[in-house]
Amino acid sequence: MYHEGIVYGALDALKSRGGSSSGDPVQMFHEALDNVKPVVEVRSRRVGGATYQVPVEVRAERRQALAIRWLIDASRKRGENTMQERLSNELLDAVNNRGAAVKKREDTHRMAEANKAFSHYRW
């Protein structure tokens, strides 16, 4: 019950603050999630004696799980007083394509792009 309260509190805070999605907090939450979902990630693959970071596409379920995990982690690291404030501010940042969770997605994509040469090791 406690975790639900944090999420609902964050959504209420989003509602009062408004934003690009006509102030509907659920719509803003989905938009934030879409902005954080990764398309590709890297997986370690050992070939011979070397370990390669191989870019692989992320399945839809994992995409959502990673996005939620990254939003929560980024929220925990923020400086606001309550978790509701942290989560609502991180969601607002994600809607506007900024913040730590979006940066995490960009870093993941950058890593996959840098290791594109090893994509033939995909399994």
mmCIF file of C-alpha atoms in Angstrom:
data_model
loop_
_atom_site.group_PDB
_atom_site.id
_atom_site.type_symbol
_atom_site.label_atom_id
_atom_site.label_comp_id
_atom_site.label_asym_id
_atom_site.label_seq_id
_atom_site.Cartn_x
_atom_site.Cartn_y
_atom_site.Cartn_z
ATOM 1 C CA MET A 1 0.000 0.000 0.000
ATOM 2 C CA TYR A 2 2.866 2.354 0.799
ATOM 3 C CA HIS A 3 4.318 2.244 -2.729
ATOM 4 C CA GLU A 4 0.934 2.919 -4.288
ATOM 5 C CA GLY A 5 0.675 6.051 -2.173
ATOM 6 C CA ILE A 6 4.000 7.320 -3.498
ATOM 7 C CA VAL A 7 2.955 6.756 -7.124
ATOM 8 C CA TYR A 8 -0.494 8.313 -6.665
ATOM 9 C CA GLY A 9 1.062 11.239 -4.802
ATOM 10 C CA ALA A 10 3.530 11.770 -7.640
ATOM 11 C CA LEU A 11 0.690 11.658 -10.192
ATOM 12 C CA ASP A 12 -1.273 14.212 -8.140
ATOM 13 C CA ALA A 13 1.797 16.460 -8.082
ATOM 14 C CA LEU A 14 2.067 16.095 -11.877
ATOM 15 C CA LYS A 15 -1.596 17.021 -12.233
ATOM 16 C CA SER A 16 -1.140 20.231 -10.240
ATOM 17 C CA ARG A 17 1.973 21.169 -12.208
ATOM 18 C CA GLY A 18 0.573 20.425 -15.657
ATOM 19 C CA GLY A 19 2.715 19.959 -18.738
ATOM 20 C CA SER A 20 2.722 19.146 -22.419
ATOM 21 C CA SER A 21 0.028 16.422 -22.248
ATOM 22 C CA SER A 22 -2.894 18.710 -21.366
ATOM 23 C CA GLY A 23 -2.364 18.058 -17.658
ATOM 24 C CA ASP A 24 -3.525 14.407 -17.636
ATOM 25 C CA PRO A 25 -1.062 12.719 -15.238
ATOM 26 C CA VAL A 26 -1.628 9.177 -16.564
ATOM 27 C CA GLN A 27 -0.963 10.375 -20.118
ATOM 28 C CA MET A 28 2.161 12.177 -18.875
ATOM 29 C CA PHE A 29 3.303 8.994 -17.110
ATOM 30 C CA HIS A 30 2.972 6.990 -20.347
ATOM 31 C CA GLU A 31 4.777 9.714 -22.289
ATOM 32 C CA ALA A 32 7.607 9.728 -19.724
ATOM 33 C CA LEU A 33 7.827 5.936 -19.938
ATOM 34 C CA ASP A 34 7.993 6.054 -23.752
ATOM 35 C CA ASN A 35 10.807 8.619 -23.567
ATOM 36 C CA VAL A 36 12.847 6.376 -21.254
ATOM 37 C CA LYS A 37 12.280 2.978 -22.936
ATOM 38 C CA PRO A 38 15.480 1.687 -24.595
ATOM 39 C CA VAL A 39 15.337 0.187 -28.093
ATOM 40 C CA VAL A 40 18.731 -1.561 -27.954
ATOM 41 C CA GLU A 41 21.114 -2.594 -25.195
ATOM 42 C CA VAL A 42 24.479 -4.348 -25.043
ATOM 43 C CA ARG A 43 25.035 -7.858 -23.752
ATOM 44 C CA SER A 44 28.446 -9.361 -22.999
ATOM 45 C CA ARG A 45 29.416 -12.246 -25.268
ATOM 46 C CA ARG A 46 32.597 -14.225 -24.850
ATOM 47 C CA VAL A 47 34.259 -15.281 -28.106
ATOM 48 C CA GLY A 48 37.618 -17.011 -27.872
ATOM 49 C CA GLY A 49 39.489 -15.181 -25.138
ATOM 50 C CA ALA A 50 37.805 -11.832 -25.697
ATOM 51 C CA THR A 51 34.555 -10.463 -24.314
ATOM 52 C CA TYR A 52 32.525 -8.315 -26.697
ATOM 53 C CA GLN A 53 29.679 -5.950 -25.904
ATOM 54 C CA VAL A 54 27.114 -7.076 -28.472
ATOM 55 C CA PRO A 55 24.151 -4.795 -29.243
ATOM 56 C CA VAL A 56 20.792 -6.592 -29.083
ATOM 57 C CA GLU A 57 17.239 -5.381 -29.513
ATOM 58 C CA VAL A 58 15.183 -5.149 -26.316
ATOM 59 C CA ARG A 59 11.861 -7.010 -26.120
ATOM 60 C CA ALA A 60 8.770 -4.956 -25.253
ATOM 61 C CA GLU A 61 8.319 -6.382 -21.738
ATOM 62 C CA ARG A 62 11.966 -5.773 -20.837
ATOM 63 C CA ARG A 63 11.781 -2.286 -22.371
ATOM 64 C CA GLN A 64 9.021 -1.332 -19.969
ATOM 65 C CA ALA A 65 10.701 -3.021 -16.994
ATOM 66 C CA LEU A 66 13.987 -1.187 -17.667
ATOM 67 C CA ALA A 67 12.218 2.150 -18.123
ATOM 68 C CA ILE A 68 10.380 1.806 -14.804
ATOM 69 C CA ARG A 69 13.540 0.629 -13.026
ATOM 70 C CA TRP A 70 15.565 3.555 -14.413
ATOM 71 C CA LEU A 71 12.862 6.065 -13.428
ATOM 72 C CA ILE A 72 12.805 4.723 -9.864
ATOM 73 C CA ASP A 73 16.616 4.653 -9.582
ATOM 74 C CA ALA A 74 16.907 8.186 -10.954
ATOM 75 C CA SER A 75 14.181 9.355 -8.559
ATOM 76 C CA ARG A 76 15.976 7.845 -5.565
ATOM 77 C CA LYS A 77 19.152 9.760 -6.418
ATOM 78 C CA ARG A 78 17.434 13.149 -6.628
ATOM 79 C CA GLY A 79 17.712 15.738 -3.879
ATOM 80 C CA GLU A 80 14.071 16.579 -3.101
ATOM 81 C CA ASN A 81 12.662 15.805 0.343
ATOM 82 C CA THR A 82 9.976 13.196 -0.344
ATOM 83 C CA MET A 83 9.928 10.308 -2.794
ATOM 84 C CA GLN A 84 6.663 11.693 -4.233
ATOM 85 C CA GLU A 85 8.411 14.947 -5.145
ATOM 86 C CA ARG A 86 11.415 13.121 -6.561
ATOM 87 C CA LEU A 87 9.296 10.789 -8.696
ATOM 88 C CA SER A 88 7.015 13.553 -9.983
ATOM 89 C CA ASN A 89 10.011 15.740 -10.907
ATOM 90 C CA GLU A 90 11.781 12.833 -12.621
ATOM 91 C CA LEU A 91 8.593 12.024 -14.574
ATOM 92 C CA LEU A 92 8.275 15.683 -15.571
ATOM 93 C CA ASP A 93 11.921 15.689 -16.697
ATOM 94 C CA ALA A 94 11.348 12.473 -18.673
ATOM 95 C CA VAL A 95 8.302 13.996 -20.411
ATOM 96 C CA ASN A 96 10.557 16.884 -21.474
ATOM 97 C CA ASN A 97 13.333 14.484 -22.592
ATOM 98 C CA ARG A 98 15.790 15.397 -19.868
ATOM 99 C CA GLY A 99 16.755 13.971 -16.493
ATOM 100 C CA ALA A 100 18.840 11.039 -15.313
ATOM 101 C CA ALA A 101 16.524 8.291 -16.626
ATOM 102 C CA VAL A 102 16.563 9.717 -20.168
ATOM 103 C CA LYS A 103 20.353 10.116 -19.925
ATOM 104 C CA LYS A 104 20.600 6.433 -18.971
ATOM 105 C CA ARG A 105 18.654 5.481 -22.109
ATOM 106 C CA GLU A 106 20.866 7.703 -24.262
ATOM 107 C CA ASP A 107 24.017 6.183 -22.726
ATOM 108 C CA THR A 108 22.690 2.689 -23.432
ATOM 109 C CA HIS A 109 21.935 3.607 -27.054
ATOM 110 C CA ARG A 110 25.350 5.258 -27.420
ATOM 111 C CA MET A 111 27.047 2.107 -26.095
ATOM 112 C CA ALA A 112 25.105 -0.038 -28.588
ATOM 113 C CA GLU A 113 25.993 2.333 -31.438
ATOM 114 C CA ALA A 114 29.685 2.253 -30.501
ATOM 115 C CA ASN A 115 29.688 -1.564 -30.524
ATOM 116 C CA LYS A 116 27.678 -1.962 -33.720
ATOM 117 C CA ALA A 117 30.664 -3.701 -35.337
ATOM 118 C CA PHE A 118 30.133 -6.701 -33.041
ATOM 119 C CA SER A 119 26.453 -7.168 -33.880
ATOM 120 C CA HIS A 120 27.279 -10.275 -35.941
ATOM 121 C CA TYR A 121 28.024 -12.072 -32.647
ATOM 122 C CA ARG A 122 24.338 -11.881 -31.788
ATOM 123 C CA TRP A 123 22.842 -15.164 -30.601
#
